N, CA and C of each residue as an Amber inpcrd file, in Angstrom:
protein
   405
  23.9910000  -2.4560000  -8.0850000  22.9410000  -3.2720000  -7.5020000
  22.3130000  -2.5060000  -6.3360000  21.1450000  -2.5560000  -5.8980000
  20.2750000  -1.8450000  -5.2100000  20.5540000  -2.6420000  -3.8370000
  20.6840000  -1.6080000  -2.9290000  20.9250000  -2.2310000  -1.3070000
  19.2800000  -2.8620000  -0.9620000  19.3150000  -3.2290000   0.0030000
  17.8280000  -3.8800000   0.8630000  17.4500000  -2.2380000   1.5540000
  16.3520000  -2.1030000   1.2320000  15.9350000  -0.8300000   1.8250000
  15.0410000  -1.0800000   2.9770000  15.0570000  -0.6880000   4.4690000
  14.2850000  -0.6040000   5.3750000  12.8810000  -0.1150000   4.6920000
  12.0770000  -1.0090000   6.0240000  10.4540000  -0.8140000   5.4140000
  10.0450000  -0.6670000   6.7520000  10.0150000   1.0330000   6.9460000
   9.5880000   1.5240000   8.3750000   7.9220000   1.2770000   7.8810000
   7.4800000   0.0090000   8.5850000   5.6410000  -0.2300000   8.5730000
   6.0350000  -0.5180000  10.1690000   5.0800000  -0.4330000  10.3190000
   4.2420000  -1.1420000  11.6300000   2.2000000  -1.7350000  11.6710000
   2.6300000  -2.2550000  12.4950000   1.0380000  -3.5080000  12.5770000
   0.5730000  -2.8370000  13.3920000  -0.8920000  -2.1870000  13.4010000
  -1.6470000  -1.8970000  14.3630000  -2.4920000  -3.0120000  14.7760000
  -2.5110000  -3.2860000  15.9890000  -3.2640000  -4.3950000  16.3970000
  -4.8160000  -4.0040000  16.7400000  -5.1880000  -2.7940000  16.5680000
  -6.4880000  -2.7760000  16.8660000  -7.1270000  -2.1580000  15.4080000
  -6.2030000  -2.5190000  14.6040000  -6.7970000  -2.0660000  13.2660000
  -7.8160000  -3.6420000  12.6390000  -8.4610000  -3.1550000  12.3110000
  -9.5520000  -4.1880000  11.4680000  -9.2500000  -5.0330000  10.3100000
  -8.2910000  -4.2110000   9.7030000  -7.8950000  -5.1050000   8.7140000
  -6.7450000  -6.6720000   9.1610000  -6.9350000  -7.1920000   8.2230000
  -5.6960000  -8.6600000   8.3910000  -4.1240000  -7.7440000   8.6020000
  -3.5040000  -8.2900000   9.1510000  -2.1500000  -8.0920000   9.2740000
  -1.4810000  -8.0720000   7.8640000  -1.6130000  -9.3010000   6.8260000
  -1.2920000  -9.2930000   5.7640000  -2.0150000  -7.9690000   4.9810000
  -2.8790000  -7.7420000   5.0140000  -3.4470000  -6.2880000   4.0210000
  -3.1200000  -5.2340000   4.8180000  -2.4650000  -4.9440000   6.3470000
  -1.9500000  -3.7230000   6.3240000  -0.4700000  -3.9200000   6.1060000
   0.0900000  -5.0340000   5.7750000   1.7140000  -4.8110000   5.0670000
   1.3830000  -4.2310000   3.5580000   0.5000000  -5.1180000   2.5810000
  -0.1900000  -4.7290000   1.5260000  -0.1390000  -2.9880000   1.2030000
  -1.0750000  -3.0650000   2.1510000  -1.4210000  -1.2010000   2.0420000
  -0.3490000  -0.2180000   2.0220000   0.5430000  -0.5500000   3.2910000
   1.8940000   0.4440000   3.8530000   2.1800000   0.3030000   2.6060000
   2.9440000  -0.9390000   2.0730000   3.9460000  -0.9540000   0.8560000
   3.6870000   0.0050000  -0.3700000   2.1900000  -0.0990000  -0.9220000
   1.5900000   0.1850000  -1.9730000   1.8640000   1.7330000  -1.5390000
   1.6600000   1.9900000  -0.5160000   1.3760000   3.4230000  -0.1330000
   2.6240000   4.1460000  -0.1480000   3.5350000   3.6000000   0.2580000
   5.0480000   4.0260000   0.3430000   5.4410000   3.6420000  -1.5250000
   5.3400000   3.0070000  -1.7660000   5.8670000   3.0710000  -3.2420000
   5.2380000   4.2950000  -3.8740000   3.8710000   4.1760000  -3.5920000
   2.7330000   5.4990000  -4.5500000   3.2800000   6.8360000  -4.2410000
   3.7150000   6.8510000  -2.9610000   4.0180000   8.6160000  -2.6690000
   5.7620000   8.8700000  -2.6800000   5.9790000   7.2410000  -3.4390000
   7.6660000   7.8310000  -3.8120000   8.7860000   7.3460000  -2.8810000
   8.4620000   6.5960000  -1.8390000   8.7470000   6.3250000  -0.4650000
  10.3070000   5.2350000  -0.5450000   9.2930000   4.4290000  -1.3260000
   9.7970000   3.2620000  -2.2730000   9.9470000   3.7410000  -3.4200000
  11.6560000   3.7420000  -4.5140000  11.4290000   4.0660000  -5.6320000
  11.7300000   2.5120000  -6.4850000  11.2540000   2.4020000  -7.6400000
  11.5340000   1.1850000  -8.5960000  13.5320000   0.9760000  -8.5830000
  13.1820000  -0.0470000  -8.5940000  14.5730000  -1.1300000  -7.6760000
  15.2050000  -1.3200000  -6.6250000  14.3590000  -0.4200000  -5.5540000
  14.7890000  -0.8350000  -4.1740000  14.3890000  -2.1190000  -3.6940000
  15.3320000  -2.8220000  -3.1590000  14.8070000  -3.9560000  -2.7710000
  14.3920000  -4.0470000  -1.1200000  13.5950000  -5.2280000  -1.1260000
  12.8730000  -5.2690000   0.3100000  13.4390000  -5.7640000   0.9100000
  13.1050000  -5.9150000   2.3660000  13.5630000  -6.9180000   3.1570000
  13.2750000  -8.5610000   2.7580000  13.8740000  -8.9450000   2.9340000
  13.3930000 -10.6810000   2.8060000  11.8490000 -11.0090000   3.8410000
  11.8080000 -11.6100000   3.4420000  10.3250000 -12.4830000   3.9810000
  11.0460000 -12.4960000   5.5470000  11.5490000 -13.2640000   5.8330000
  12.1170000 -13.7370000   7.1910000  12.7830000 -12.3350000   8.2190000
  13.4100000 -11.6580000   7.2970000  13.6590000 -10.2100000   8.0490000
  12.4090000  -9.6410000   8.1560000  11.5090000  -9.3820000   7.3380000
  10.2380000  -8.6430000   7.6480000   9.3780000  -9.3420000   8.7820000
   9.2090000 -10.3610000   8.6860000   8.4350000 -11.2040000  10.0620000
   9.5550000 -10.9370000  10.9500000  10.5110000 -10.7660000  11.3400000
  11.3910000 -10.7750000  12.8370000  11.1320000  -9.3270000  12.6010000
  11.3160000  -8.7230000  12.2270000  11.3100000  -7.0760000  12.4760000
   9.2860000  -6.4510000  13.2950000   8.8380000  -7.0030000  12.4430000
   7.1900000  -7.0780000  12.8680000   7.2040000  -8.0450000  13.7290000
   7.9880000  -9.0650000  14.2630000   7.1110000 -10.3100000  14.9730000
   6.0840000 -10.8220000  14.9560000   6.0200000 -11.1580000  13.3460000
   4.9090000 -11.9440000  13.1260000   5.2490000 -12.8860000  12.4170000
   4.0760000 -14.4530000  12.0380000   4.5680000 -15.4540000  11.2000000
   4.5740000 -14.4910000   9.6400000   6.1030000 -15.7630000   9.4920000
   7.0100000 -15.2740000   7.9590000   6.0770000 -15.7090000   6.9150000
   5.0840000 -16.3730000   6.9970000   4.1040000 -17.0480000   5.9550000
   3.2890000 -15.8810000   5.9420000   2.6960000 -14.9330000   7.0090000
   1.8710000 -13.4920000   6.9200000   2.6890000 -12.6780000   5.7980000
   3.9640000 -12.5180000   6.0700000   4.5630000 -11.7500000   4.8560000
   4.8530000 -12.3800000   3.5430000   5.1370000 -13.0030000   3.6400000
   5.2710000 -14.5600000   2.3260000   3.9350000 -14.2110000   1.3650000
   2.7960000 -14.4130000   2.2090000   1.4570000 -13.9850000   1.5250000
   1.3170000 -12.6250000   1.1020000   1.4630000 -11.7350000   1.6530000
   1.8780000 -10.1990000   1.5560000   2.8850000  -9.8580000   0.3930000
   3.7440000 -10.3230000   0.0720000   4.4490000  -9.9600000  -1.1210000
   4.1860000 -10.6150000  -2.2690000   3.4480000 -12.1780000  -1.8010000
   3.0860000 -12.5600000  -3.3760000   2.0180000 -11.8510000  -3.8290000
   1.1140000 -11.1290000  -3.2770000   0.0980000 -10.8040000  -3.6720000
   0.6470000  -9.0220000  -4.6640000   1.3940000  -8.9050000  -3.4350000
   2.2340000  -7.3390000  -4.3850000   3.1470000  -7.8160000  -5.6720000
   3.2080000  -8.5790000  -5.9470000   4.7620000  -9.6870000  -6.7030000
   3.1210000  -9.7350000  -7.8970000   1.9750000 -10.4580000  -7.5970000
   0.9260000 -10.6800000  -8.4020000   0.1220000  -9.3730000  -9.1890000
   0.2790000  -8.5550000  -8.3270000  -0.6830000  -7.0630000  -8.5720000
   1.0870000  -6.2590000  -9.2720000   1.8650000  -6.6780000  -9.5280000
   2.8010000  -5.8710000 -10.1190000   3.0960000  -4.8160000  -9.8160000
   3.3690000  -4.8960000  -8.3320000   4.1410000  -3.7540000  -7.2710000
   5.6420000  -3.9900000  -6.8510000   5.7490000  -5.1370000  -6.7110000
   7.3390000  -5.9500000  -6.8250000   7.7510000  -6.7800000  -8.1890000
   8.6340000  -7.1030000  -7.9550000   9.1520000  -8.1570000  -8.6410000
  10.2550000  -8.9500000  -8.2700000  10.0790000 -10.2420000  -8.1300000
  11.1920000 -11.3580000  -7.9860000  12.1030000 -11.7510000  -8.7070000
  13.5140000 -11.4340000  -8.3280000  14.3480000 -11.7160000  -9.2800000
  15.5090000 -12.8070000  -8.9060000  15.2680000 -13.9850000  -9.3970000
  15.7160000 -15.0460000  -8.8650000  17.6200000 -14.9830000  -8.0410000
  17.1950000 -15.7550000  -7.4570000  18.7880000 -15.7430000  -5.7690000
  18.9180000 -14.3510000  -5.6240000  17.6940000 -13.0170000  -5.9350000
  18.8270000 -11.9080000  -4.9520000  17.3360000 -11.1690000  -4.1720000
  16.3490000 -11.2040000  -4.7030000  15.3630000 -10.9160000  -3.9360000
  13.9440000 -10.4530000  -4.4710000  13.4550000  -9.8130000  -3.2300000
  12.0320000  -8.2940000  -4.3210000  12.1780000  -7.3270000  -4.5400000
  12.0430000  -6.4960000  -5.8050000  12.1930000  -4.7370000  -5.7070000
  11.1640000  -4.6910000  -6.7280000  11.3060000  -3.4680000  -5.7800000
  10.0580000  -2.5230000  -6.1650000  10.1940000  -2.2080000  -7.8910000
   9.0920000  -2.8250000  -8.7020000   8.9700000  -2.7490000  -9.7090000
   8.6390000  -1.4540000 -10.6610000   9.3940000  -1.5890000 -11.6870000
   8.5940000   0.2110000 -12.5360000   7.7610000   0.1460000 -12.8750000
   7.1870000   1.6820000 -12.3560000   5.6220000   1.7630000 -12.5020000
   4.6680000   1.5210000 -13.7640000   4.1250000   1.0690000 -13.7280000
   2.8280000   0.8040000 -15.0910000   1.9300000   0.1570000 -14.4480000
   0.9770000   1.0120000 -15.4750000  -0.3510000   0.8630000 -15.2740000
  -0.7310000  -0.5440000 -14.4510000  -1.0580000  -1.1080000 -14.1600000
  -1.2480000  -2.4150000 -13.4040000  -3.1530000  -2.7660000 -13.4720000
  -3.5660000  -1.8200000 -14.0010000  -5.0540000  -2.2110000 -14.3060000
  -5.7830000  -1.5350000 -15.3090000  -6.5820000  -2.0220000 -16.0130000
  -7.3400000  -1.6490000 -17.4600000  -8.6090000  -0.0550000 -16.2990000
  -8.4020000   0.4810000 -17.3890000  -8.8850000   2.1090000 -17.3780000
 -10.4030000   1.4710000 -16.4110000 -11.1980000   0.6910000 -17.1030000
 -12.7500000   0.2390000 -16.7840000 -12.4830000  -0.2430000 -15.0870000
 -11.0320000  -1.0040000 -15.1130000 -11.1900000  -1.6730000 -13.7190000
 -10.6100000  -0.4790000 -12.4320000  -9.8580000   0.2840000 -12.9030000
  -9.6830000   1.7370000 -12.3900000 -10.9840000   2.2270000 -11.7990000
 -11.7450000   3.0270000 -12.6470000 -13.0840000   3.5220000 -12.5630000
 -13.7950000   2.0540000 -11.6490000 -13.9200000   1.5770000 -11.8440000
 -15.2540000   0.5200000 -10.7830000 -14.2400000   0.6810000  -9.6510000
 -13.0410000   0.2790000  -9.2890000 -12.5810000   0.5050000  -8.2040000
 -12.7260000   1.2610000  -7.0740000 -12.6520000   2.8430000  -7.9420000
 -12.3860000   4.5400000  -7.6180000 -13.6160000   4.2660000  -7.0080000
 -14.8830000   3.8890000  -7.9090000 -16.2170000   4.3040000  -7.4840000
 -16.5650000   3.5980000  -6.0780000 -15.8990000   2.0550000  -6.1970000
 -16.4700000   1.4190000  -4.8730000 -15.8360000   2.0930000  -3.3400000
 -13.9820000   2.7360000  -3.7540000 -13.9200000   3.3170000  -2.3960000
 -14.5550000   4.8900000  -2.1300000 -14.9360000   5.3730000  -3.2010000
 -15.7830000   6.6990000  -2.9220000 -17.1140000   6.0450000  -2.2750000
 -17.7210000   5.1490000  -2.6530000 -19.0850000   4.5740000  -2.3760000
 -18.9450000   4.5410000  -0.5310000 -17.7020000   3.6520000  -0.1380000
 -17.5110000   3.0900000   1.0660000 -17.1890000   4.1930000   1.9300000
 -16.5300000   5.1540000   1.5260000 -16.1310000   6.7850000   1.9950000
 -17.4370000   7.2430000   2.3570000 -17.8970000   7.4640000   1.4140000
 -19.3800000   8.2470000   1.6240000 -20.0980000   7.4220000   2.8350000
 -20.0050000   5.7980000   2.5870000 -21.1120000   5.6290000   3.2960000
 -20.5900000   5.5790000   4.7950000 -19.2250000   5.6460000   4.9500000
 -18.7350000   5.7430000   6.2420000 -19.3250000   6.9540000   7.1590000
 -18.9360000   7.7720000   5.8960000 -18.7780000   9.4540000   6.5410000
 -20.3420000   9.4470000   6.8770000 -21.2070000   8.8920000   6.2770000
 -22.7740000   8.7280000   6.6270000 -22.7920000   8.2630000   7.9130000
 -22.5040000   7.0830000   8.3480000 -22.9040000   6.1170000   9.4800000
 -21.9040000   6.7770000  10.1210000 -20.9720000   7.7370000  10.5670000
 -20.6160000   8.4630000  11.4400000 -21.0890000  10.0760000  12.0070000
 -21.8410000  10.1420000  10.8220000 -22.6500000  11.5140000  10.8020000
 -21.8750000  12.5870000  11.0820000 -20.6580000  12.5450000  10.3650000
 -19.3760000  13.4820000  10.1210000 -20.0240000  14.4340000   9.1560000
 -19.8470000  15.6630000   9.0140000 -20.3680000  16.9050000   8.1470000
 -19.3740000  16.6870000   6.8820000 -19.6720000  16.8890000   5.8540000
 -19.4690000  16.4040000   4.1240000 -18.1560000  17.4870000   4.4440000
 -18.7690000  19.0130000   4.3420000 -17.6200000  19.4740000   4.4830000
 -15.8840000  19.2750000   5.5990000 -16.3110000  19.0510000   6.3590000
 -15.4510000  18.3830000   7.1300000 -14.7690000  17.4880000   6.6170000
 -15.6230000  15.8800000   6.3350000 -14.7430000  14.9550000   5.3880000
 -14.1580000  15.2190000   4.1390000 -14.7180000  16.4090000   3.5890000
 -14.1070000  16.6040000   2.3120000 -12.4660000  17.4960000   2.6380000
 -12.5730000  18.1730000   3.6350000 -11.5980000  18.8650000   4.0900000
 -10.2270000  17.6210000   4.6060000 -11.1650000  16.5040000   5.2300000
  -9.7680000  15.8230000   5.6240000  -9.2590000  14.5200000   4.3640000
 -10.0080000  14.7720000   3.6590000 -10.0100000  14.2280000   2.2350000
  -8.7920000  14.3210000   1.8140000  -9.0150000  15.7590000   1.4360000
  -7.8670000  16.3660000   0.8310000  -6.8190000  16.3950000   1.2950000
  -6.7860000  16.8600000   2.5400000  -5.0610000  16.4880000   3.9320000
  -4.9150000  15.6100000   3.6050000  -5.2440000  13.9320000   3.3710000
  -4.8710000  12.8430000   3.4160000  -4.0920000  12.5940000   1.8400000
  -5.2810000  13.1070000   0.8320000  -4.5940000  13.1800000  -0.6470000
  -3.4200000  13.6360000  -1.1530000  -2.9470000  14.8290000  -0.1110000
  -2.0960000  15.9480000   0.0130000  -0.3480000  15.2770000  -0.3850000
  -0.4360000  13.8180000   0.5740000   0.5330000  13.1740000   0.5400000
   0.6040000  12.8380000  -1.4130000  -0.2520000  12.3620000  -1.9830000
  -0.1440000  12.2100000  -3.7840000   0.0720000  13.3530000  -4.3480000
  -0.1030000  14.2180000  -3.7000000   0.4220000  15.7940000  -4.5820000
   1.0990000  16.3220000  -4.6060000   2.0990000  15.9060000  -2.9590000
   4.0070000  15.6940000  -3.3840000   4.6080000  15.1230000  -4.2860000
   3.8050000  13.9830000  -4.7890000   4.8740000  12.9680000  -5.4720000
   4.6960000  13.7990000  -7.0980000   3.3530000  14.4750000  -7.1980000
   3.5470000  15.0370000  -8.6060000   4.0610000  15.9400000  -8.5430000
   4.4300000  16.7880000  -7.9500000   4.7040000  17.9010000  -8.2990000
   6.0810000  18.3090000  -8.5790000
């Protein structure tokens, strides 16, 4: 049986997003680059809010939505773990996705008037982390 695996996240409070979508993100992100492997289990709802100090209903919401998008899975009286990987979205909904955060990239890197090459350079540093996990 798989121990409860620590979930080194933290909440930035001057980050823009909801509290619930940066637990979202960390998780997804730590599973994607291997961080998290399929059957580690999480902390409980109630350990994750005392560890963050935040309300347990913020994380409650936060894992059903990963539990829904088929990043966890609930397995009745023992907890969540990290589910094996598959596909989790049709090829078409992939592609519209890809395109809308390239769209939002671009138009960032626009309204900051950051040089292409530059962003494309820290592009890649950031991607760098997905090219451990293949290799």
């Amino acid at each position: 049986m798989a121990r409860t695996q620590a979930l080194p996240i933290q909440i930035a409070t001057g980050d823009p997003r909801p509290i619930g979508r940066q637990i979202v993100d960390a998780v997804r992100m730590r599973i994607a680059t291997g961080e998290l492997r399929p059957g580690a289990q999480l902390p409980s709802v109630r350990g994750l809010a005392q560890q963050l100090t935040i309300n347990p209903n913020t994380v409650a919401k936060a894992y059903a939505e990963l539990t829904a998008d088929g990043w966890l899975e609930a397995r009745q009286g023992l907890g969540l773990y990290v589910a094996e990987p598959r596909q989790r979205l049709s090829n078409a909904e992939r592609d519209r996705r890809m395109d809308d955060a390239v769209q939002a990239f671009v138009h960032e890197v626009a309204a900051l008037d950051y040089p292409p090459d530059r962003a494309l350079g820290r592009l890649e540093k950031a991607l760098a982390v997905l090219l451990k996990k293949s290799a």
